[in-house]
JSON list of C-alpha atoms in Angstrom, two decimals:
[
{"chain": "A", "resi": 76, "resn": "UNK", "atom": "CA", "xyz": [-12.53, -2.74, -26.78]},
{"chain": "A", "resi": 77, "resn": "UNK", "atom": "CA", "xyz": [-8.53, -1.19, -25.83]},
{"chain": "A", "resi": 78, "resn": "UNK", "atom": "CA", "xyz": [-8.44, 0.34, -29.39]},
{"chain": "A", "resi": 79, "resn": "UNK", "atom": "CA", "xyz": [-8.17, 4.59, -29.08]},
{"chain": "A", "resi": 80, "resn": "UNK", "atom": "CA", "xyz": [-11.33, 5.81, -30.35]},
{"chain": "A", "resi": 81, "resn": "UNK", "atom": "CA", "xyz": [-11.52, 7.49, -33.62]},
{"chain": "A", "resi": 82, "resn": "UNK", "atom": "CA", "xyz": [-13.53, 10.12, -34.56]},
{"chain": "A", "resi": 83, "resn": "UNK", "atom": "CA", "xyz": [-16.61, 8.30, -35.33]},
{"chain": "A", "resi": 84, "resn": "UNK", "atom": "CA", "xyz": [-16.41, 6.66, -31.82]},
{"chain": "A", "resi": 85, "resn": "UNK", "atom": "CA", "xyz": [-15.98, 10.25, -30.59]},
{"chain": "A", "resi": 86, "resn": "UNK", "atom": "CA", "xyz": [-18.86, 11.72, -31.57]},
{"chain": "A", "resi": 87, "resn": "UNK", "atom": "CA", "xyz": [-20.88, 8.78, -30.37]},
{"chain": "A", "resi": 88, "resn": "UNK", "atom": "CA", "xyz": [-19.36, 7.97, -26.90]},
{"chain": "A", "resi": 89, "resn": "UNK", "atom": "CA", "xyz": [-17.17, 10.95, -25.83]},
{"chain": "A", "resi": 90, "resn": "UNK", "atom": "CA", "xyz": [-20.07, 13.91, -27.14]},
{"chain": "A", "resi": 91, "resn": "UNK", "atom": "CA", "xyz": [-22.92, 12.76, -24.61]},
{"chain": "A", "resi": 92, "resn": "UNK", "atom": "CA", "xyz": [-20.04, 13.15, -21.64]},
{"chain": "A", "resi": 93, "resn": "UNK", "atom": "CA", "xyz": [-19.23, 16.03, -22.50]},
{"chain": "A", "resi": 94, "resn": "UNK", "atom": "CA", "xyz": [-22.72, 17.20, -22.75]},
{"chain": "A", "resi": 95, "resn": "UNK", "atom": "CA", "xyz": [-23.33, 15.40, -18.98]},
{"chain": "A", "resi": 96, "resn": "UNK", "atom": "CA", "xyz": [-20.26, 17.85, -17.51]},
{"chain": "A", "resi": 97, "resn": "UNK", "atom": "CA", "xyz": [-16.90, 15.71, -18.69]},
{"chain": "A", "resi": 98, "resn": "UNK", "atom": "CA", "xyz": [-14.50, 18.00, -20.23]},
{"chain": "A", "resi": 99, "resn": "UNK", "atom": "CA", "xyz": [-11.21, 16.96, -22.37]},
{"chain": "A", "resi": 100, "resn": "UNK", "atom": "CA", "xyz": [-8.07, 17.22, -20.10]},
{"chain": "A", "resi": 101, "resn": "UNK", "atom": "CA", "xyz": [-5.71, 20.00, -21.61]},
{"chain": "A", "resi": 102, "resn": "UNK", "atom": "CA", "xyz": [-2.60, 17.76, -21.56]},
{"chain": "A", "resi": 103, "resn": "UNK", "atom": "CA", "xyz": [-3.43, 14.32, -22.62]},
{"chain": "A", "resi": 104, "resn": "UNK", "atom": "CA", "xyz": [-6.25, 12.43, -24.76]},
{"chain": "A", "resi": 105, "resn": "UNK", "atom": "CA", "xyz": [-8.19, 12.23, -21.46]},
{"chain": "A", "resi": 106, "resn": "UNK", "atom": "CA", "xyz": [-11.64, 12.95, -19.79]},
{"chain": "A", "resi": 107, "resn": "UNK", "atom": "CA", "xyz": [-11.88, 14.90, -16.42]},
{"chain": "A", "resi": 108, "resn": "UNK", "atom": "CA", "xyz": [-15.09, 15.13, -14.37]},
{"chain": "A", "resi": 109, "resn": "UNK", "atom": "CA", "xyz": [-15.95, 17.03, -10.71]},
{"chain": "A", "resi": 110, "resn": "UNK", "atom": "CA", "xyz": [-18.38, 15.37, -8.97]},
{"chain": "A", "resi": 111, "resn": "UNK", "atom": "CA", "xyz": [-19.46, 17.43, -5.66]},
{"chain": "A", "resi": 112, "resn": "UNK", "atom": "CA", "xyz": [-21.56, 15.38, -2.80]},
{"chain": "A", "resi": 113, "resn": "UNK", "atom": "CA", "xyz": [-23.16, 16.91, 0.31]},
{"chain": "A", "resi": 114, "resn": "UNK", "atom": "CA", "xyz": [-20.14, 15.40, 2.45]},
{"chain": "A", "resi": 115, "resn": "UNK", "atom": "CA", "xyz": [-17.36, 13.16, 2.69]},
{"chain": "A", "resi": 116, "resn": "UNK", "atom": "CA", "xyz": [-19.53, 10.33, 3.44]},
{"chain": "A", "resi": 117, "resn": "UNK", "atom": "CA", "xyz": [-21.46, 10.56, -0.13]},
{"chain": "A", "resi": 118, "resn": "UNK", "atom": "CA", "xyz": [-18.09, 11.60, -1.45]},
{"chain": "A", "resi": 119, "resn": "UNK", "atom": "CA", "xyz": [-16.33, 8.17, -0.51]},
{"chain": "A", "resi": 120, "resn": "UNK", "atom": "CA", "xyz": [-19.43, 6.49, -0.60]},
{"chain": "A", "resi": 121, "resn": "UNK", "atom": "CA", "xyz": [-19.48, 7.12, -4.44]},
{"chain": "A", "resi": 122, "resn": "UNK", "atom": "CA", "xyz": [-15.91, 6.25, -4.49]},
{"chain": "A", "resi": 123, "resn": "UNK", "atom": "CA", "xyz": [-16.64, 2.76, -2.85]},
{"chain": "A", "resi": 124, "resn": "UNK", "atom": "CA", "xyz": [-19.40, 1.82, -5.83]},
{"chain": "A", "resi": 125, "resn": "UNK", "atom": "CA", "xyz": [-17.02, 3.30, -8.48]},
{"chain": "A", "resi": 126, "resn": "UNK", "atom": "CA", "xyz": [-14.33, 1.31, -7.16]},
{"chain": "A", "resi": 127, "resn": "UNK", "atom": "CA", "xyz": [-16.06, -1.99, -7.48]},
{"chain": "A", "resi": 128, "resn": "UNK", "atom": "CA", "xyz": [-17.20, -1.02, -11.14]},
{"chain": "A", "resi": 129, "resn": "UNK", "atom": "CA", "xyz": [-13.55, -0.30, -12.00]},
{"chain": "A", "resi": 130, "resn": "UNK", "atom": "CA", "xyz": [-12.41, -3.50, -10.76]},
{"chain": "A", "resi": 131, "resn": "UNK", "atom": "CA", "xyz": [-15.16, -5.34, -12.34]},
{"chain": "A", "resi": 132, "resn": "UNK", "atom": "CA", "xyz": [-13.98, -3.67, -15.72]},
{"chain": "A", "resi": 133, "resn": "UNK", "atom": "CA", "xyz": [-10.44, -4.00, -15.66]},
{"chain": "A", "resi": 134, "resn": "UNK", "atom": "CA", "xyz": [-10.11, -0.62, -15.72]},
{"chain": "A", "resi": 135, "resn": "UNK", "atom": "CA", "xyz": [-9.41, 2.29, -13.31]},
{"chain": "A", "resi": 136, "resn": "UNK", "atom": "CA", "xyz": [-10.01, 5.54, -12.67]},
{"chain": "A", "resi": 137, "resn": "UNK", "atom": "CA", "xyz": [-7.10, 8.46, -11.76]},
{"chain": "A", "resi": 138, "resn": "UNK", "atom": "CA", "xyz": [-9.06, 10.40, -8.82]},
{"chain": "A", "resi": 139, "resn": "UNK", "atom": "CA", "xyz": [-8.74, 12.59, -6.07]},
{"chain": "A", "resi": 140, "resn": "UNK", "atom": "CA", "xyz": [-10.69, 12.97, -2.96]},
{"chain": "A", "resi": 141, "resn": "UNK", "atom": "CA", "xyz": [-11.12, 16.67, -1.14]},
{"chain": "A", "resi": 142, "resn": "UNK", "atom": "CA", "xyz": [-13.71, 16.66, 1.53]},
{"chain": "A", "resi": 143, "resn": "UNK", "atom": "CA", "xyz": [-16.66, 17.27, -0.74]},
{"chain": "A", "resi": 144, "resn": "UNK", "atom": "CA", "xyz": [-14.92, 17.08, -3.93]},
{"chain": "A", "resi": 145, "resn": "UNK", "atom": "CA", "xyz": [-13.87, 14.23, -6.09]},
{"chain": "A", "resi": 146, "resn": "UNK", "atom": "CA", "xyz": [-12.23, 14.88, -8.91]},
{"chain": "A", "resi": 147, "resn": "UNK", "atom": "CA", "xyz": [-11.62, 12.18, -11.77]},
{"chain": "A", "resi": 148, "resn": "UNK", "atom": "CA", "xyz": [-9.55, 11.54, -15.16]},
{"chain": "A", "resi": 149, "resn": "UNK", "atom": "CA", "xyz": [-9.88, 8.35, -17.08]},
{"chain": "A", "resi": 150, "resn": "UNK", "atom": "CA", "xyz": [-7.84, 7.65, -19.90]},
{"chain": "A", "resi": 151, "resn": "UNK", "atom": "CA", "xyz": [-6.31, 4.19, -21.34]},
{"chain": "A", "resi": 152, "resn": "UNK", "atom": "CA", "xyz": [-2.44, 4.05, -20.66]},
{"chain": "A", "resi": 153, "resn": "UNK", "atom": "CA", "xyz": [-2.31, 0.59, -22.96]},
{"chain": "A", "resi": 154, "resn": "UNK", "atom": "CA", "xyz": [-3.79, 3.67, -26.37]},
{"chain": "A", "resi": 155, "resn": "UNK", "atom": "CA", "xyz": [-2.26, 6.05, -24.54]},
{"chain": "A", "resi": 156, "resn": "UNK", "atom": "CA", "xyz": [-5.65, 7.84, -24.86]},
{"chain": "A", "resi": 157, "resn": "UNK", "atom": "CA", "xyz": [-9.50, 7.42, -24.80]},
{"chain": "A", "resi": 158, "resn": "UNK", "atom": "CA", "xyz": [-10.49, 4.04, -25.44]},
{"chain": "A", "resi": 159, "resn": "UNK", "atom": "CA", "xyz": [-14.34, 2.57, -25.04]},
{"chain": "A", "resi": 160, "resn": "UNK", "atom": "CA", "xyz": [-13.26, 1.37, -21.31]},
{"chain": "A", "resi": 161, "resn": "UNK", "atom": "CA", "xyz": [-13.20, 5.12, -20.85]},
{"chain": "A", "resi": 162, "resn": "UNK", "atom": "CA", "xyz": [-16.53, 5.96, -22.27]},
{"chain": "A", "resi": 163, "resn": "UNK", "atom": "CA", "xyz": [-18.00, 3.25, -19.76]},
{"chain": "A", "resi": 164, "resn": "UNK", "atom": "CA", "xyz": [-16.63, 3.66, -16.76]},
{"chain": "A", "resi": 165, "resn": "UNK", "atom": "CA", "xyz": [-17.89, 7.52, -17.74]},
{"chain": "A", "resi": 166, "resn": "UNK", "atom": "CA", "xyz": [-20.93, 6.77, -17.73]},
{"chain": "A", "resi": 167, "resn": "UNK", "atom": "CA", "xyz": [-21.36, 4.25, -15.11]},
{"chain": "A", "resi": 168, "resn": "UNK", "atom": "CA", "xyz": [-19.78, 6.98, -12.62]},
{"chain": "A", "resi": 169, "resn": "UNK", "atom": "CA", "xyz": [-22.37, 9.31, -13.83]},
{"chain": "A", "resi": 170, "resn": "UNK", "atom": "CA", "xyz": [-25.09, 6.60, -12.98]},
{"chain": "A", "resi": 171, "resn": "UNK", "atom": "CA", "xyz": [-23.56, 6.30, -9.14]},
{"chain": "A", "resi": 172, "resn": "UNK", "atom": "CA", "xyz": [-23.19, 10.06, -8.71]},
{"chain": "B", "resi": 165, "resn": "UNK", "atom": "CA", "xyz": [-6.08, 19.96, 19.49]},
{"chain": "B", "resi": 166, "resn": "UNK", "atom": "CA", "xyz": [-6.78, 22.25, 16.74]},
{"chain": "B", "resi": 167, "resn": "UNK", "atom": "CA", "xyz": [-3.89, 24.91, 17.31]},
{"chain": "B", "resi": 168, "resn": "UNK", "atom": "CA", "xyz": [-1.21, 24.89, 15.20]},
{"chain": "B", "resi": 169, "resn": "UNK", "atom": "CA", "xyz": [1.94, 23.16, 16.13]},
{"chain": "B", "resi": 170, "resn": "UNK", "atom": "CA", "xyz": [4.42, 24.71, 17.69]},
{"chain": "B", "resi": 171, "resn": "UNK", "atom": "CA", "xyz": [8.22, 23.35, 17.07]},
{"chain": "B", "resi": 172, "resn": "UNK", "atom": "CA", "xyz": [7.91, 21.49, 20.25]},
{"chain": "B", "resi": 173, "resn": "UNK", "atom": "CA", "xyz": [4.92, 20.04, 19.44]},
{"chain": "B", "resi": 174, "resn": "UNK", "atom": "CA", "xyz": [6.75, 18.95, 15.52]},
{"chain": "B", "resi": 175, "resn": "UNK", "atom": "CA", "xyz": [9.42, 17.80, 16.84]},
{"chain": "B", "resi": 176, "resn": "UNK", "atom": "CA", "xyz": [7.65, 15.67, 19.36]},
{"chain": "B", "resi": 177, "resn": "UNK", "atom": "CA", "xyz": [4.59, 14.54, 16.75]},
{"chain": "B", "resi": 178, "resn": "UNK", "atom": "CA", "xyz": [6.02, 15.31, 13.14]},
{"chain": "B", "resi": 179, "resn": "UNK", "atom": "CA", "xyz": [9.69, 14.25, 13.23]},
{"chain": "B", "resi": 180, "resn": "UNK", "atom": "CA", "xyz": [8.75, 10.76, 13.75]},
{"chain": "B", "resi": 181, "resn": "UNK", "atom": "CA", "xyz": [6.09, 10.39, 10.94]},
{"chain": "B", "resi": 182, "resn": "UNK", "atom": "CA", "xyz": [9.26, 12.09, 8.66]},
{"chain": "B", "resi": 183, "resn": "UNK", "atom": "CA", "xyz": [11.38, 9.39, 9.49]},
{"chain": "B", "resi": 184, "resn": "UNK", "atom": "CA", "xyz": [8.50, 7.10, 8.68]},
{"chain": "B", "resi": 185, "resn": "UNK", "atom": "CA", "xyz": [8.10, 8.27, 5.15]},
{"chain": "B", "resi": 186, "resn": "UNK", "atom": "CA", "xyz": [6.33, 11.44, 5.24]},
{"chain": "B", "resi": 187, "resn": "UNK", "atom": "CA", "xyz": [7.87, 14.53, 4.38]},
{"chain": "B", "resi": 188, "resn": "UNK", "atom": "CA", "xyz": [7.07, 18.66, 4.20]},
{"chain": "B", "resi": 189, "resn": "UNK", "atom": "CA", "xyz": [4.98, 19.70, 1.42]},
{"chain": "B", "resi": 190, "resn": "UNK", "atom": "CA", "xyz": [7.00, 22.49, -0.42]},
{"chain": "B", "resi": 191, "resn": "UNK", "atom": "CA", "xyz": [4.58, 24.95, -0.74]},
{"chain": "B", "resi": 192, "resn": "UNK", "atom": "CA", "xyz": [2.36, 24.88, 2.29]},
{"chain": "B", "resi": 193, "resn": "UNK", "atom": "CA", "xyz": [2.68, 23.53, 5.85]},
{"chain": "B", "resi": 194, "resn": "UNK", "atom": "CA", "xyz": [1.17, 20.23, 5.01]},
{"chain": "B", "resi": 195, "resn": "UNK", "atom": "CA", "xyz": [2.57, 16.70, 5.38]},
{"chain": "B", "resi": 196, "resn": "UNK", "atom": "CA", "xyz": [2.44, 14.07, 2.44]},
{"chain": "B", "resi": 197, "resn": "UNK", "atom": "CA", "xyz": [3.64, 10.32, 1.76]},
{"chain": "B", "resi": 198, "resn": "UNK", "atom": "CA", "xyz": [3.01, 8.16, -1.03]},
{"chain": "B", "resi": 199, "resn": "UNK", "atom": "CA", "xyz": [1.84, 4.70, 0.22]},
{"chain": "B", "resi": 200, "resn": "UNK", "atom": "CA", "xyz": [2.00, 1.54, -2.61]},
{"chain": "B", "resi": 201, "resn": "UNK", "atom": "CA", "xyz": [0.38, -1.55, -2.57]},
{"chain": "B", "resi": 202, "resn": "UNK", "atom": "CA", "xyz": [0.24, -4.84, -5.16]},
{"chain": "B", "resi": 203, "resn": "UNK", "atom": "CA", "xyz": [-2.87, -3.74, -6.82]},
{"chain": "B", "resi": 204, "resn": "UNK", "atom": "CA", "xyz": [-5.86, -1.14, -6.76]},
{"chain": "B", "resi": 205, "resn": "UNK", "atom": "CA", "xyz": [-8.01, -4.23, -4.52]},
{"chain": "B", "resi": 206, "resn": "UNK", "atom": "CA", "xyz": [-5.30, -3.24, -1.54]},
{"chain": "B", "resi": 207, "resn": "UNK", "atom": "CA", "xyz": [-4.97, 0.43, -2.32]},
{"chain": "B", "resi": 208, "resn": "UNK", "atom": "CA", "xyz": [-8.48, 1.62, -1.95]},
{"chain": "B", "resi": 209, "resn": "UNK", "atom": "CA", "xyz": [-8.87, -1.06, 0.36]},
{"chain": "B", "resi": 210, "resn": "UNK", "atom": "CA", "xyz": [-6.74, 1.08, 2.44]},
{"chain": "B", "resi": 211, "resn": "UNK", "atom": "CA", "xyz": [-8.84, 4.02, 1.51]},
{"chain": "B", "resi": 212, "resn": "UNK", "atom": "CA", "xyz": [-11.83, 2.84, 2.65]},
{"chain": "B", "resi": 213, "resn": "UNK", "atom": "CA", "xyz": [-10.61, 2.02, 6.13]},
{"chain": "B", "resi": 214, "resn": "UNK", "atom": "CA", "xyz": [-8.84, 4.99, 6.27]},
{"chain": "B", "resi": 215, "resn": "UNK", "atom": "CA", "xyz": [-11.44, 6.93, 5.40]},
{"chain": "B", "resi": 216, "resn": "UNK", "atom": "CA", "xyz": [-13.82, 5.36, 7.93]},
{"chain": "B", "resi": 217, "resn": "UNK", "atom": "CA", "xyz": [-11.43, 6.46, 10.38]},
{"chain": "B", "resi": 218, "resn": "UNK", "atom": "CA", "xyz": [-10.94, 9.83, 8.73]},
{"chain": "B", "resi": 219, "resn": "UNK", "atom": "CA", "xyz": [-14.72, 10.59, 9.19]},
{"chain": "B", "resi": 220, "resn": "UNK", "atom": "CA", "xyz": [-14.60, 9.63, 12.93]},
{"chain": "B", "resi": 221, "resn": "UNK", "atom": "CA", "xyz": [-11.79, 11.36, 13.64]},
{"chain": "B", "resi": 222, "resn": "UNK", "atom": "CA", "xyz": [-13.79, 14.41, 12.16]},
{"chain": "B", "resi": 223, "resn": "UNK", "atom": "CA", "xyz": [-10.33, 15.39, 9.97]},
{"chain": "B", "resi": 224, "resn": "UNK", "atom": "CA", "xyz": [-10.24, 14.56, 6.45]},
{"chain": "B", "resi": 225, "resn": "UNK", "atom": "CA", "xyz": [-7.28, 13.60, 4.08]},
{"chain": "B", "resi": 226, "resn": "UNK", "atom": "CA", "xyz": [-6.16, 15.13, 0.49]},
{"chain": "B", "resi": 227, "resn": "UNK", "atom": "CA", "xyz": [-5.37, 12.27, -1.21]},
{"chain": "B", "resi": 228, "resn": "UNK", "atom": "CA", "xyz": [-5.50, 10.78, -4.69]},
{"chain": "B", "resi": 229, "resn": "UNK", "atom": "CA", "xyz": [-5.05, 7.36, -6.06]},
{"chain": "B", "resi": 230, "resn": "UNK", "atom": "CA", "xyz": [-3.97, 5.62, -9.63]},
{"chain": "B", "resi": 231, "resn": "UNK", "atom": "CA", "xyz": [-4.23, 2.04, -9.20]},
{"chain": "B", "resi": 232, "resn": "UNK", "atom": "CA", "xyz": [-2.02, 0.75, -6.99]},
{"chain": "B", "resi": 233, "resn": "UNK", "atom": "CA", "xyz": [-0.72, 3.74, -5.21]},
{"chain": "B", "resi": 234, "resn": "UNK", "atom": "CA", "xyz": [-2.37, 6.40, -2.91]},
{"chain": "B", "resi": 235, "resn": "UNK", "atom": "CA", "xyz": [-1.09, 9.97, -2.43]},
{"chain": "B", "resi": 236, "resn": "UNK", "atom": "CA", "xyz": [-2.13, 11.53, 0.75]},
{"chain": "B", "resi": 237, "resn": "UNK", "atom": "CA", "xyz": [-1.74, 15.32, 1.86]},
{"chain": "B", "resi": 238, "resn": "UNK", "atom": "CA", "xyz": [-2.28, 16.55, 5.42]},
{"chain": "B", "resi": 239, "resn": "UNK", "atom": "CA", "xyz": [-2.81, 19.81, 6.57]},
{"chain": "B", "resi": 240, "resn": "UNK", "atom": "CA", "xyz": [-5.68, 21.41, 9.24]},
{"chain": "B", "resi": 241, "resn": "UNK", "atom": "CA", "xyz": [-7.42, 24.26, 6.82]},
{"chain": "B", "resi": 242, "resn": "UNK", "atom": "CA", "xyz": [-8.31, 26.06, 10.21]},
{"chain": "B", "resi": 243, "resn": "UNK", "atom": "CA", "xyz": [-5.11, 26.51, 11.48]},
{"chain": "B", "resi": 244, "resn": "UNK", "atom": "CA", "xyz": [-3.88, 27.54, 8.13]},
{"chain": "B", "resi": 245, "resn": "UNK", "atom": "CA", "xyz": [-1.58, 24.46, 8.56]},
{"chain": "B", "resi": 246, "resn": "UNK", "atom": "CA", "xyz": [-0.30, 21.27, 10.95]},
{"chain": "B", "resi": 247, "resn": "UNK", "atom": "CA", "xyz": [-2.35, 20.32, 13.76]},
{"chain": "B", "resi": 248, "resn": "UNK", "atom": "CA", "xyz": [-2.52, 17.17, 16.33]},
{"chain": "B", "resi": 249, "resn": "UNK", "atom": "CA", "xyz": [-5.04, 15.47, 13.90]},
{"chain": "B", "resi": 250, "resn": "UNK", "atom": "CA", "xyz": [-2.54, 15.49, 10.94]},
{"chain": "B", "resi": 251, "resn": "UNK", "atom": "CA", "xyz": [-0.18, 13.94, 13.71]},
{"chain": "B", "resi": 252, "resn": "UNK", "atom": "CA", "xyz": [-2.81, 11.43, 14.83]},
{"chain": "B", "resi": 253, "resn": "UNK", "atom": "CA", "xyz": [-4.63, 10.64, 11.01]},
{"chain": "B", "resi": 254, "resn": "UNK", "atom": "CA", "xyz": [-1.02, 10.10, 9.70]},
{"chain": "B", "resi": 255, "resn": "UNK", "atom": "CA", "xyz": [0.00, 8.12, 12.41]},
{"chain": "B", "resi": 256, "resn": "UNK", "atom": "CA", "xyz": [-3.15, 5.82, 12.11]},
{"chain": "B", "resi": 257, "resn": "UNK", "atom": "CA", "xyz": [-2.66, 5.79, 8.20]},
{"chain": "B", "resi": 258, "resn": "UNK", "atom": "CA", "xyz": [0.53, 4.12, 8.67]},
{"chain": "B", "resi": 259, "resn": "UNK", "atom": "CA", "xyz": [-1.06, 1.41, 11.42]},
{"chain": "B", "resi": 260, "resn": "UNK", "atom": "CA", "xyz": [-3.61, 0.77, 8.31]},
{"chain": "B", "resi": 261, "resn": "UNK", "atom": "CA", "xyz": [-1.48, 0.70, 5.57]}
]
């Protein structure tokens, strides 16, 4: 589950993300996502339900909150880069957006 | 309560919240403090009541958070810097945290 992903794992977990709007940070074995709501209210509302996902997973997102905006990076400090955790908090984000 | 503070008005309002653990962004007129709590449970905890209040207050926060510790930025964009509501959303951030 906590092992980095290898290439194989890549193509099958990371390549739908990045086909649903993730990108690969520039600086680190990381995804980054921008999710824009109508207001802060559906901005912090999605943070709520993400935040009780993470939690529930063990595992936590590195976001930021503008207004509007909410900008997140998940990567796995204990691989010190994308591990499966990643790939499903991904995608249960995208589900709550 | 949306001009921009004058140095009365910072000294009166803004030196306080710098000897509470805020201090002057470096490259904009914007105040910032890093709170920390045990665990992401208390953090975004905090978020979520601060952001309740945030939205009421009609003045919204910069802020990130990575687990266990929140990042917060204040500035007014209309005034194109610090107004009373940075004053009075820091102020309550640090009766909530």
């Amino acid at each position: 589950m906590t092992d980095k992903l290898n290439d194989a794992d890549r193509d099958m977990m990371i390549a739908p993300l990045i086909e649903n709007g993730w990108r690969m940070s520039s600086d680190r074995d990381a995804i980054e996502k921008t999710f824009t709501f109508d207001n802060f209210v559906e901005a912090f509302g999605f943070m709520s339900k993400a935040a009780i996902w993470a939690e529930k997973m063990g595992h936590h997102p590195e976001w930021s909150n503008v207004y509007k905006t909410v900008e997140v990076t998940l990567t796995t400090h204990d691989v010190d880069g994308l591990s499966e955790l990643d790939a499903k908090l991904a995608a249960k984000m995208d589900d709550l957006a």
